[in-house]
Coordinates of C-alpha atoms in Angstrom, one line a residue:
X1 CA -70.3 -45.1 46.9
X2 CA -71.2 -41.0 46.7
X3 CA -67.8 -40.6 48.2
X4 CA -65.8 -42.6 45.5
X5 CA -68.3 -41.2 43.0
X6 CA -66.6 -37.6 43.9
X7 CA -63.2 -38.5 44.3
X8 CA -63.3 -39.9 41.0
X9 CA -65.1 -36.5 39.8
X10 CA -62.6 -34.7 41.4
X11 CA -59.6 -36.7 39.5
X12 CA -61.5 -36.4 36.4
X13 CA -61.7 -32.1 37.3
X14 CA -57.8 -32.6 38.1
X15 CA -56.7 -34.7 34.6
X16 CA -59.3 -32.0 32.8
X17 CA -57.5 -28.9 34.1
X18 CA -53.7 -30.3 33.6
X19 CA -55.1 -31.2 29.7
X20 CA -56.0 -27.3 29.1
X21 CA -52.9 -26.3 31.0
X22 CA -50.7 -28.6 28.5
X23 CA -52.9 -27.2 25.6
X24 CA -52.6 -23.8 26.5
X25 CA -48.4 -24.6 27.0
X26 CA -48.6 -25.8 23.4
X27 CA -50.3 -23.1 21.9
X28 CA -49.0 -20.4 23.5
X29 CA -45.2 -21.1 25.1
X30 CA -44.1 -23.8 22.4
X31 CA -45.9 -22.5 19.2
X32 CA -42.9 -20.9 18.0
X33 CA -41.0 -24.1 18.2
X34 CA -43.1 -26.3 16.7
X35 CA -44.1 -23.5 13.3
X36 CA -40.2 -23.1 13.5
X37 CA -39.7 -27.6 13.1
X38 CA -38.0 -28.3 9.9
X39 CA -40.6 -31.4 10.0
X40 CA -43.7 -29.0 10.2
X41 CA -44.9 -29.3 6.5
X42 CA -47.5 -27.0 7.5
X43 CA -45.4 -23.7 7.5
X44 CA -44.1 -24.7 4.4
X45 CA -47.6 -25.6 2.7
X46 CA -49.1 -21.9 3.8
X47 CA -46.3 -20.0 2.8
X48 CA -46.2 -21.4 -0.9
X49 CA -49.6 -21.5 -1.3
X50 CA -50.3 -17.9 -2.4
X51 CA -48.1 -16.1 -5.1
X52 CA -45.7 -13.7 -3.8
X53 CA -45.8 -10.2 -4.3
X54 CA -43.5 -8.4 -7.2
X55 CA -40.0 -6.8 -7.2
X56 CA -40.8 -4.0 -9.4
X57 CA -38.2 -2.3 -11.8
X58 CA -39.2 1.1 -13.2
X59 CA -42.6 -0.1 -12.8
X60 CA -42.5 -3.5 -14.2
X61 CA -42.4 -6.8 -12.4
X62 CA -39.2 -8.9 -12.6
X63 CA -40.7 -11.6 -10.6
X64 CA -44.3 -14.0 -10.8
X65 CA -45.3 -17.0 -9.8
X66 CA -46.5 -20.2 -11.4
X67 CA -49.1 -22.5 -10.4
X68 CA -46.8 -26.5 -10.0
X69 CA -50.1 -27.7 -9.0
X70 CA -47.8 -29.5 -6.1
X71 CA -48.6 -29.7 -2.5
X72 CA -46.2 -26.2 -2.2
X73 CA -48.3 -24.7 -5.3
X74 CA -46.8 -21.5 -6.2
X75 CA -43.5 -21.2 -7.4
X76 CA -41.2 -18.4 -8.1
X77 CA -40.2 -17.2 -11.7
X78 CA -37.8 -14.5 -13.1
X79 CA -38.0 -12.2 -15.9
X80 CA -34.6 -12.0 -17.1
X81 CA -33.5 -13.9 -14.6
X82 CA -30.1 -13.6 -15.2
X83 CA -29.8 -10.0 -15.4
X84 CA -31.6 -9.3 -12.1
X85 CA -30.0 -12.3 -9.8
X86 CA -28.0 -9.6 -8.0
X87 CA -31.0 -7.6 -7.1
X88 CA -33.7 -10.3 -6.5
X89 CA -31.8 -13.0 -5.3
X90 CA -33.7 -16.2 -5.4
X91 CA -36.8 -18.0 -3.6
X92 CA -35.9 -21.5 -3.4
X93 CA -39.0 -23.6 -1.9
X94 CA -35.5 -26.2 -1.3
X95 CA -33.2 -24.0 -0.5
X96 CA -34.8 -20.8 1.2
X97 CA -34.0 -16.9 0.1
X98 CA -31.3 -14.6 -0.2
X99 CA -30.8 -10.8 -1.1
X100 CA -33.8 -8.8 -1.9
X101 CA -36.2 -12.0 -1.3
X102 CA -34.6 -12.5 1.8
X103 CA -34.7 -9.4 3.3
X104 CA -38.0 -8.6 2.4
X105 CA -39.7 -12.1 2.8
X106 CA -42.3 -11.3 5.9
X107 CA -43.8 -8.6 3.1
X108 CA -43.7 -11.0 -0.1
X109 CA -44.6 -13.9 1.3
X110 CA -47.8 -11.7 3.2
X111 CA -46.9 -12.3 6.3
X112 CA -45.4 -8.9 7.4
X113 CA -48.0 -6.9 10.0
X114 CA -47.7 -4.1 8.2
X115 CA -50.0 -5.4 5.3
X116 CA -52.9 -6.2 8.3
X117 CA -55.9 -3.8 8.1
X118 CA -55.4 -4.0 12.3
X119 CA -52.9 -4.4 14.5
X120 CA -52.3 -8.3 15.3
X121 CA -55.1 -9.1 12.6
X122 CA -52.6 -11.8 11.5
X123 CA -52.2 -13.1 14.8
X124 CA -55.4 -13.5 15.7
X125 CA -56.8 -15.2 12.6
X126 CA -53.5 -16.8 12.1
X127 CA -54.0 -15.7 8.1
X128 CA -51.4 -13.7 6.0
X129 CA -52.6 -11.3 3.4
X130 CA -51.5 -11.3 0.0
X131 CA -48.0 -10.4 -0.8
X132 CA -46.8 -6.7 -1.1
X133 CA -44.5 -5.3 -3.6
X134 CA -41.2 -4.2 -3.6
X135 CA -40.2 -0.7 -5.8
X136 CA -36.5 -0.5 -6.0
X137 CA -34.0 1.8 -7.2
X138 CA -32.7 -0.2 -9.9
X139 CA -33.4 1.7 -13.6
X140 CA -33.7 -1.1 -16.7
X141 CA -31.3 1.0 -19.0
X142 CA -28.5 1.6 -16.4
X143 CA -28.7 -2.5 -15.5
X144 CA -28.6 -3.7 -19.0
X145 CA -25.9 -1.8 -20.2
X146 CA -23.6 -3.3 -17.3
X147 CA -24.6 -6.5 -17.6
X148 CA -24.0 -5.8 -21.6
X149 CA -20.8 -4.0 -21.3
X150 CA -19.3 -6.7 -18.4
X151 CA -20.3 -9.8 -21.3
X152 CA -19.9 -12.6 -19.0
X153 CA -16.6 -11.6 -18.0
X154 CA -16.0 -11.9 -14.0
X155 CA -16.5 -8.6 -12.5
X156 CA -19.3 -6.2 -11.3
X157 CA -20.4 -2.6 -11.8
X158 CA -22.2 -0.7 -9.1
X159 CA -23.6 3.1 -10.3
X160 CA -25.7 5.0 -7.5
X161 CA -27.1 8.6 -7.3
X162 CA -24.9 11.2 -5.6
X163 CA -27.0 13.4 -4.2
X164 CA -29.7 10.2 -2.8
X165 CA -28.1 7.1 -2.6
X166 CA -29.9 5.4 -5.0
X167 CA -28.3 2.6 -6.7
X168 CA -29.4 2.8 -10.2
X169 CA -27.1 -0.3 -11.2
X170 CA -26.2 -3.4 -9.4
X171 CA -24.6 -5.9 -12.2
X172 CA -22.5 -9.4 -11.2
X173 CA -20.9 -11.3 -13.8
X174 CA -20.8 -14.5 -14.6
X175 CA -24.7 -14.5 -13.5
X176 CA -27.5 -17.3 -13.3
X177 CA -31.3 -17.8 -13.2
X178 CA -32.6 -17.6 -10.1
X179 CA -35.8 -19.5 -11.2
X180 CA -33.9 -23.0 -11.6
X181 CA -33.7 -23.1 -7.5
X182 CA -37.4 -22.2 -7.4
X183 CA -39.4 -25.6 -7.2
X184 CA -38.5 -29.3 -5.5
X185 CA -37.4 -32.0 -6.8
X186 CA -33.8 -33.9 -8.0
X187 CA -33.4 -31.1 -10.8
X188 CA -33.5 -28.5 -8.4
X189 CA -31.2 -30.1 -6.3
X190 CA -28.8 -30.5 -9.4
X191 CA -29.0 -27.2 -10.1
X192 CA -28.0 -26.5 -6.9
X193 CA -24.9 -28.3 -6.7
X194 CA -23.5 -27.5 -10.2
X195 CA -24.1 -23.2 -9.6
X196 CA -22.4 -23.9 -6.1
X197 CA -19.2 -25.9 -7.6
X198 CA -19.2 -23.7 -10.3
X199 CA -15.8 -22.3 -10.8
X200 CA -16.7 -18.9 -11.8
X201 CA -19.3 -18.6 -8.6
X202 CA -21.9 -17.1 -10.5
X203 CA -24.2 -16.8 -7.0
X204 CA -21.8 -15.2 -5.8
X205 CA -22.9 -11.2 -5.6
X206 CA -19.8 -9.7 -6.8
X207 CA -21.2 -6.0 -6.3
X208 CA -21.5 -6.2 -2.8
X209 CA -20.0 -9.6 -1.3
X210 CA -16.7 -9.5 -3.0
X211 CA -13.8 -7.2 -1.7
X212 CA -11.2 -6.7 -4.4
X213 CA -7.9 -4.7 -4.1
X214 CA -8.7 -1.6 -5.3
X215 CA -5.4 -0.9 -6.9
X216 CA -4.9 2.8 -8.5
X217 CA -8.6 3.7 -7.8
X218 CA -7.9 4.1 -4.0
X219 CA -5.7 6.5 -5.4
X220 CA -8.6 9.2 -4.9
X221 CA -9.2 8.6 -0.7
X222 CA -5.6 9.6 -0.5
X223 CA -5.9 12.6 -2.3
X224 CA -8.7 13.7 -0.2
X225 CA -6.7 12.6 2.9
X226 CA -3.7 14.9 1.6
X227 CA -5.8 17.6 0.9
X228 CA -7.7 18.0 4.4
X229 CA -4.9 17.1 6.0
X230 CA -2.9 20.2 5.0
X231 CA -0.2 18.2 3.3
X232 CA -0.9 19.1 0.3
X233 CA -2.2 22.9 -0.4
X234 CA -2.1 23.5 -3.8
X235 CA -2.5 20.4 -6.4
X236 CA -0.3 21.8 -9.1
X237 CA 2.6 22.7 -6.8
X238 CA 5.1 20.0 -6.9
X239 CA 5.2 17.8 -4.0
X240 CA 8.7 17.0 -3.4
X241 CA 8.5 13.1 -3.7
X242 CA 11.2 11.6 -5.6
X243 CA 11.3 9.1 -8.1
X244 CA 12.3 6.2 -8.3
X245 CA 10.3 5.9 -4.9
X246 CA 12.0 3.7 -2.2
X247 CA 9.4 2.4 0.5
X248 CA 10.6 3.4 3.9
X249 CA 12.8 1.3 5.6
X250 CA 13.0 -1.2 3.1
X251 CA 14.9 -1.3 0.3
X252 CA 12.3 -2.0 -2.1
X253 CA 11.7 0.7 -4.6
X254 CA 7.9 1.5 -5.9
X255 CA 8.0 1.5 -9.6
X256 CA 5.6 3.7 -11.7
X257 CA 4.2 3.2 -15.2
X258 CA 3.7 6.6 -16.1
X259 CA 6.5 9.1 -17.0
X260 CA 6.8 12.5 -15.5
X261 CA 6.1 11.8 -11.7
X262 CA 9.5 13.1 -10.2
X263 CA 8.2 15.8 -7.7
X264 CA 5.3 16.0 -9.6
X265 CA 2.1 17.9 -8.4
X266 CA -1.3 16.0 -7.2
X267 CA -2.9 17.2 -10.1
X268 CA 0.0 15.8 -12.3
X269 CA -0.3 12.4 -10.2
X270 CA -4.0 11.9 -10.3
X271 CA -4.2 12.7 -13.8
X272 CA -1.3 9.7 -15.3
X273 CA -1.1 7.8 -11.9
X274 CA 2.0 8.5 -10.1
X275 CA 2.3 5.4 -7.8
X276 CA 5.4 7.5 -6.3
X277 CA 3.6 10.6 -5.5
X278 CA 0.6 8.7 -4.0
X279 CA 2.5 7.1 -1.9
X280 CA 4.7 9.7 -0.6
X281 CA 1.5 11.5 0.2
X282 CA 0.0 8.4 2.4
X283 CA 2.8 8.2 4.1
X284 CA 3.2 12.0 5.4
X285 CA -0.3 12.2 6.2
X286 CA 0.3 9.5 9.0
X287 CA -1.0 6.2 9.8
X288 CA -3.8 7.8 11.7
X289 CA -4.6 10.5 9.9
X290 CA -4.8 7.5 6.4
X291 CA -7.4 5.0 8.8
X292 CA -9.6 8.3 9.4
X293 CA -9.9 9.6 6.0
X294 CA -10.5 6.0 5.0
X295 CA -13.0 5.3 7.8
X296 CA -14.8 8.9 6.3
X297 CA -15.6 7.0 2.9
X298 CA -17.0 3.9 4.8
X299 CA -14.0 1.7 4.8
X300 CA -14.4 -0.8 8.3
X301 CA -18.1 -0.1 8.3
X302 CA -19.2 -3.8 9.2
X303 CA -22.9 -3.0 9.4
X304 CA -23.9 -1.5 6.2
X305 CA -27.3 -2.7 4.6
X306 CA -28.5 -1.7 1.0
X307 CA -31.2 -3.6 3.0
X308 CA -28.9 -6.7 1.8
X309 CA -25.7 -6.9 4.3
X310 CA -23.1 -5.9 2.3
X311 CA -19.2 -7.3 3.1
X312 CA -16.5 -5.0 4.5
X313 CA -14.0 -3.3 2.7
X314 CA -11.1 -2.7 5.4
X315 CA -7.7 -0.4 5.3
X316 CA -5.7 -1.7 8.0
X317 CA -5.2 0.2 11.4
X318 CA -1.7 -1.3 12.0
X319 CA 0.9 -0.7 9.2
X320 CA 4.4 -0.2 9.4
X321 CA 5.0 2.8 6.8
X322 CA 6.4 0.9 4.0
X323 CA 2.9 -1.0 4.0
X324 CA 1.3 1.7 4.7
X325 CA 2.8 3.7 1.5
X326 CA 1.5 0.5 -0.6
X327 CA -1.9 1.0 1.4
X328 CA -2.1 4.2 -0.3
X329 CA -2.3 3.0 -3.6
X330 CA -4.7 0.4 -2.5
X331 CA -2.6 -2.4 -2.5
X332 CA -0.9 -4.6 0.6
X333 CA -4.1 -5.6 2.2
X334 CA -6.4 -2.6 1.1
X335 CA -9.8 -4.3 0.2
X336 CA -13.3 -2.5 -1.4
X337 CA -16.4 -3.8 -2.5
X338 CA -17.4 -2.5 -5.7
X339 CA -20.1 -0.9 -4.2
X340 CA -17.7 1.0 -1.6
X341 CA -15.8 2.5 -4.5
X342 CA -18.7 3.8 -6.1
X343 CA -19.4 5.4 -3.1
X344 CA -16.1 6.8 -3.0
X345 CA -16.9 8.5 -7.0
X346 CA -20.3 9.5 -5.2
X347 CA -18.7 11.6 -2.4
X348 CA -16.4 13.5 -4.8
X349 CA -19.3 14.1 -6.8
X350 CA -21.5 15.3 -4.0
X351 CA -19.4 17.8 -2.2
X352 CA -17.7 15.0 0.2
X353 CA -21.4 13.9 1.1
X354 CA -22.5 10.4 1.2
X355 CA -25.7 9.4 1.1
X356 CA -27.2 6.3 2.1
X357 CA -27.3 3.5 -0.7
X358 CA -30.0 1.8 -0.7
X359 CA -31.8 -0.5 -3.2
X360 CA -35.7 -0.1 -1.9
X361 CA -37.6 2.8 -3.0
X362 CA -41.0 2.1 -1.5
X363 CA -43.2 -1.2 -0.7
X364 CA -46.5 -1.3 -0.9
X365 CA -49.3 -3.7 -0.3
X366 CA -50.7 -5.8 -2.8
X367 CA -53.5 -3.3 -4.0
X368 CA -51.1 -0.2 -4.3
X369 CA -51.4 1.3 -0.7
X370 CA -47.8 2.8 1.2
X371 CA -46.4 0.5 3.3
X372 CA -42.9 1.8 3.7
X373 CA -41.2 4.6 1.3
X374 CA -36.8 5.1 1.6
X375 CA -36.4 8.1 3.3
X376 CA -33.0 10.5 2.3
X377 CA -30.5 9.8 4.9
X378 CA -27.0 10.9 5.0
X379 CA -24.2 8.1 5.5
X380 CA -21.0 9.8 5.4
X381 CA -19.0 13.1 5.3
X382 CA -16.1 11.6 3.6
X383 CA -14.2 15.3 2.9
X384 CA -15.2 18.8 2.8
X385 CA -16.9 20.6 0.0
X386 CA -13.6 22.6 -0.7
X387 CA -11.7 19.5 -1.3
X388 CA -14.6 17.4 -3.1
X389 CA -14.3 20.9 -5.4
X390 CA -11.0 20.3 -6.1
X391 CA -11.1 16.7 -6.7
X392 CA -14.0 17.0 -9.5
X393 CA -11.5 19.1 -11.2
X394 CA -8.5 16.5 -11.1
X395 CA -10.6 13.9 -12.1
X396 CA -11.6 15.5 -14.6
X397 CA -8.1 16.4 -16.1
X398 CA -8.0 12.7 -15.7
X399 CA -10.7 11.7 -18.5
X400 CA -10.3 14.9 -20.8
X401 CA -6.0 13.8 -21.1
X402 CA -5.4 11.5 -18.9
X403 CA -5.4 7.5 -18.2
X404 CA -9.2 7.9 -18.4
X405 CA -10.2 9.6 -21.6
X406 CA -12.1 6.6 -22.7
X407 CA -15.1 7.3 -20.7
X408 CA -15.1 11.0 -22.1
X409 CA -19.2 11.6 -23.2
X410 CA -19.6 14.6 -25.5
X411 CA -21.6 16.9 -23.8
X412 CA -21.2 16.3 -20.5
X413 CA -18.9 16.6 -17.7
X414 CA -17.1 13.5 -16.8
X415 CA -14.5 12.9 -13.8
X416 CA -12.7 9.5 -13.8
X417 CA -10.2 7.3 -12.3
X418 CA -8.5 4.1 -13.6
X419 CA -6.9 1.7 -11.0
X420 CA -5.1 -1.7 -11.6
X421 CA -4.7 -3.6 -8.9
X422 CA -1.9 -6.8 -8.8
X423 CA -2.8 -10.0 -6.7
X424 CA -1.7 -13.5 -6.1
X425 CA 1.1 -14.9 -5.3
X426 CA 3.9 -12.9 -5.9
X427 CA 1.5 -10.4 -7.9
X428 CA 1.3 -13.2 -10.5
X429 CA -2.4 -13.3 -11.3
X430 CA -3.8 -11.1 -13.9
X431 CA -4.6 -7.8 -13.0
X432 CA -8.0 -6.6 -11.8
X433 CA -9.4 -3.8 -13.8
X434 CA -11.0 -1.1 -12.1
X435 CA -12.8 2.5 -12.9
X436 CA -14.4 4.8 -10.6
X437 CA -16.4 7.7 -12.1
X438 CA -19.5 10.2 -12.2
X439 CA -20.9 12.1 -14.9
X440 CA -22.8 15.7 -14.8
X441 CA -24.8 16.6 -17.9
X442 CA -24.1 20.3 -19.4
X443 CA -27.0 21.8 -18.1
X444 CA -27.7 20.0 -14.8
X445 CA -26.9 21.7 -11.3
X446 CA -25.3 18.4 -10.3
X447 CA -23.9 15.3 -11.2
X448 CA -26.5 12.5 -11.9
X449 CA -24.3 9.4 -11.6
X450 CA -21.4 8.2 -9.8
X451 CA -20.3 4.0 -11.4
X452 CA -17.4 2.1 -10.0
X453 CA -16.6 -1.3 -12.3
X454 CA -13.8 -3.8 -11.7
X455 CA -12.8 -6.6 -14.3
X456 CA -10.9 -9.4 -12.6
X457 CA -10.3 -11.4 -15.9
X458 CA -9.1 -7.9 -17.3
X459 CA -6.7 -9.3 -20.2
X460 CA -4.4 -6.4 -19.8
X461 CA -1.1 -5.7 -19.0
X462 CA -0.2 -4.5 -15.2
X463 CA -0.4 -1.0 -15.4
X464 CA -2.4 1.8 -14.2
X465 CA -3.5 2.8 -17.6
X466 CA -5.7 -0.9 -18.5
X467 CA -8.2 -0.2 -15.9
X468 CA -8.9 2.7 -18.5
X469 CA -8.9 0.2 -21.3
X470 CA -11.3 -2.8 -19.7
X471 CA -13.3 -0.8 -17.5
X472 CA -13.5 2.8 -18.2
X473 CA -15.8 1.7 -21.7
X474 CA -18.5 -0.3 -19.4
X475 CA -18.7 3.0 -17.1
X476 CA -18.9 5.1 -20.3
X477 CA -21.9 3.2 -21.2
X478 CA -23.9 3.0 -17.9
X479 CA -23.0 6.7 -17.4
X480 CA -24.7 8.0 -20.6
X481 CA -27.7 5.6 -19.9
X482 CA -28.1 7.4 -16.5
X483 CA -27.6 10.7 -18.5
X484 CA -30.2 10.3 -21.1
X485 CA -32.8 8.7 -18.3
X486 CA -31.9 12.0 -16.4
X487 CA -32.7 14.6 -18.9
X488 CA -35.7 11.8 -19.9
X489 CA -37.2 12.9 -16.4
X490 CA -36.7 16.7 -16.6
X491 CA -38.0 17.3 -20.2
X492 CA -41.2 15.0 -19.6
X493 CA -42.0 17.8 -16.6
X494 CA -44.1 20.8 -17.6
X495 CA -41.8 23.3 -18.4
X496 CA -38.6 21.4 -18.3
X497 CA -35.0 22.2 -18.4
X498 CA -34.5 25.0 -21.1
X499 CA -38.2 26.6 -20.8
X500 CA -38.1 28.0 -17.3
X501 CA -37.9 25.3 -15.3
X502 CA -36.5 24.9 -11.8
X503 CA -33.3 23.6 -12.2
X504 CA -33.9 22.1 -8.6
X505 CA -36.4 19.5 -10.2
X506 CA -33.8 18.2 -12.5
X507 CA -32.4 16.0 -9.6
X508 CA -36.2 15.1 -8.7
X509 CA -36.5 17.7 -6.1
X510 CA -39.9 19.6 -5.9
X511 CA -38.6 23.1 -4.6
X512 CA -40.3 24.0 -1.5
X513 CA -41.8 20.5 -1.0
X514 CA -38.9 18.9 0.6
X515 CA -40.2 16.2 -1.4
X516 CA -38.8 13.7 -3.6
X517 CA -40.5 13.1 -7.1
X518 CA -40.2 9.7 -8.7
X519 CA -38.5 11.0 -11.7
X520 CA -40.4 8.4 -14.5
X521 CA -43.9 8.9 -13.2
X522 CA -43.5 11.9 -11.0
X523 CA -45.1 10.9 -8.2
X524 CA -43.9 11.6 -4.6
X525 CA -42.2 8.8 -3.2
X526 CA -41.9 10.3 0.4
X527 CA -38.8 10.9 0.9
X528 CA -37.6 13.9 2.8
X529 CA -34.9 16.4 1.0
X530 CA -33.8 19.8 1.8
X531 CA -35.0 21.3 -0.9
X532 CA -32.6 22.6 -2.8
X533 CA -29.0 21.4 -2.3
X534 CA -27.5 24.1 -4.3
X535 CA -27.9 26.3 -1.4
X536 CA -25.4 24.9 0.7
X537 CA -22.6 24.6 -1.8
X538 CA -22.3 26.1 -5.3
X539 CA -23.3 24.3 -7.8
X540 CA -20.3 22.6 -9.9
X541 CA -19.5 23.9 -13.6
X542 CA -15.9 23.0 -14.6
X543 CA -15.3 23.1 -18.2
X544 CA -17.2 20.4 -21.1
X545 CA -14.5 18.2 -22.3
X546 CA -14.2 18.1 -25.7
X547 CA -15.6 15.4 -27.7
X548 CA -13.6 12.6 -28.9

């Protein structure tokens, strides 16, 4: 009886130990899996039932978060829902999270380590803390006036700071509310399907998703191309390129809308448009020579984040040279997203430099403390500093009497470049709109803002010069917004501009810090600067156009 007593003791010790060896599996090996199961209701309860944290703008919450009283309690709203979309993005408890929510869920939602007051203090007490708080870039004036000047017309406007990278405007038209995908239920799904079948797309991010031609615009990589190149030396020597224009080994003959362009100089061409000239240029600077320089601006860059992935804009690598002629005025199969041309404005404006857009200032945890802050990181050296000089001046021959005088601002030193770009079948479809720019108060070491804005309902006709009609007004407009929040900044300083004060600070450097100042609130945001960029190259003063 003793023996069977143990054997059965044993078999009980056996069945025991396989029991914790399966719990332990559970917990430990499939616990991913199972937190991970679209049936887990769990997950789903935990991660709705706190608020999450704000995405700040200049200091103010654009998002919150309302009590449903629902098994997922908290729900996400949207101040001016509409006019953010592109920015936030939305946090569906349906139909998860994209852009900015997406990308920085894990600190929102409270999840993210970072917000722990030890290391693995989440894991361990499997709890999440309340949700941080995202600071971006984005300044209230800059957006509103793009949203304004776009008026629901399909398009996008993108405007970023030269000399950091900061994108001070990120505007998609037609727009929606992110806060009708926020709860459950058969209206949310509605409003699911009807913003997704849509005709105008209005979740669509138009800033950063879309690739458009970039028509006349593109115009400006060329030049830049030309000029390090060699082929061109001096931009108001003629440059031998005839006109009419006939693309090489074709027949086909490139037409031009502007008069004048026979052997005309780069300044000549830049300034009225001279698809001839443009061209002729891409086409002795060399297939090679054409990828490069576009490859320099960020064209074919697959893996740049803003932190939101942002499409590619592409320049082919294999052309023949008739398509690579039309490549040079940004047509054949040329593509940018608006974002990309704005970059392109920014590297003119900064000496050839590019800096790293990005959309995140800081985050910080729920009670104020640093989590992460957007350190100053250079993206690009597009061209060099001698022919970033040279383009400044061009494009600003282009606004004071050129196809670009519309964005003119009295007072300041504007630079500009319309493009129209044909597309459809047979170049049926109505032109897109674009304009590229950046603007330099009078008494500022360096231009403040660099804006690119397409139209692709532009009601215009196809020419060169209606991308300075339906575009060049909306950059006008965010341009002097980013002007007057500029010289906002340095007169709220002790001793601003005008009364001794470092003209370094004016761009929200601290000279001899290193150190970036928040320019509203002056507090360091801890990024690293050199710190004073006027050191490396001279600071640009062309002539004030005159007022219109």
């Amino acid at each position: 009886m003793i023996r069977h007593i143990r054997r059965a003791a044993a078999f009980c010790l056996v069945l025991l130990v396989a029991l914790l060896v399966n719990a332990a599996r559970v917990m430990v090996v499939q616990a991913g899996s199972y937190d991970d199961n679209p049936a887990n209701r769990r997950t789903a309860i935990a991660r709705w039932g706190q608020p999450r944290g704000a995405i700040l703008v200049d200091g103010r919450p654009v998002t919150g978060a309302r009590d449903s009283g629902q098994q997922l309690r908290w729900e996400r709203t949207y101040t001016q829902g509409p006019l953010y979309a592109p920015v936030t993005g939305y946090a569906s408890q349906t139909y998860g999270t994209s852009l900015l929510e997406r990308t920085e869920d894990d600190l929102l939602a409270g999840t993210d380590p970072r917000l722990a007051p030890l290391p693995l203090w989440n894991d361990l007490t499997r709890s999440r803390r309340p949700g941080g708080t995202v600071v971006t870039t984005i300044r209230a004036r800059t957006q509103e006036a793009a949203y304004r000047g776009l008026a629901g017309r399909r398009g996008a406007v993108v405007a970023v700071e030269p000399s950091s990278g900061r994108i001070l405007a990120l505007v998609s038209s037609p727009s929606y509310d992110p806060g009708v995908l926020s709860g459950t239920g058969a209206e949310v799904a509605r409003a699911w399907q009807r913003l997704n079948a849509a005709r105008d797309r209005p979740m669509l991010d138009r800033a950063i998703r879309e690739t458009y031609p970039p028509g006349s615009a593109f115009k400006i990589v060329t030049a830049a191309a030309a000029l390090d190149a060699g082929v061109v030396t001096d931009v108001d020597a003629p440059t031998g390129i005839p006109d009419p224009f006939v693309l090489p080994g074709t027949r086909q003959v490139l037409p031009n809308e502007a008069s004048g362009c026979e052997n005309a100089s780069l300044s000549y061409a830049i300034q009225w448009s001279c698809n001839t000239v443009m061209a002729g240029l891409g086409v002795k600077v060399g297939l090679a020579g054409m990828v490069d320089a576009a490859r320099g601006f960020g064209f074919d860059d697959a893996g740049l984040r803003i932190p939101s992935w942002v499409a590619k804009s592409t320049f082919d690598t294999r052309m023949s040279p008739d398509q690579l002629a039309l490549s040079s005025i940004g047509q054949f199969d040329t593509a940018a997203t608006p974002l990309q041309m704005a970059l392109v404005a920014a590297a003119v404006a900064n000496n050839g430099d590019i800096a790293q857009p990005h959309l995140v200032e800081r985050t910080t945890t729920a009670r104020g403390g640093a989590v992460e802050s957007a350190v100053r990181r250079g993206y690009r050296q597009a061209m060099s500093p001698a022919t970033a000089r040279a383009l400044r001046e061009l494009m600003v021959r282009a606004v004071e009497d050129g196809t670009g005088t519309n964005a003119a601002i009295p007072d300041a030193v504007v630079g500009g470049k319309t493009g129209t770009a044909q597309h459809g079948l047979g170049n049926t479809g109505t032109p897109y709109a674009w304009f590229i720019a950046w603007a330099q108060a009078a008494d500022a070491v360096q231009p403040a803002v660099a804006v690119a804005v397409v139209v692709e309902d532009a009601e215009a006709d196809r020419t060169d010069i209606s991308g300075g009609g339906n575009a060049a007004p909306i950059a006008k407009a965010v341009m002097e917004e980013a002007l007057k929040l500029e010289a906002e900044g340095r007169d709220a300083r002790p001793g601003g501009m005008g009364q001794g004060a470092d003209p370094g600070k004016s761009q929200g450097m601290e000279r001899g810090t290193g150190r970036e100042m928040d320019q509203r609130t002056g507090w360091e945001t801890g990024q690293e600067w050199e710190a004073d960029d006027s050191r490396r190259h001279p600071p640009f003063r062309p002539r004030i156009p005159r007022s219109p």
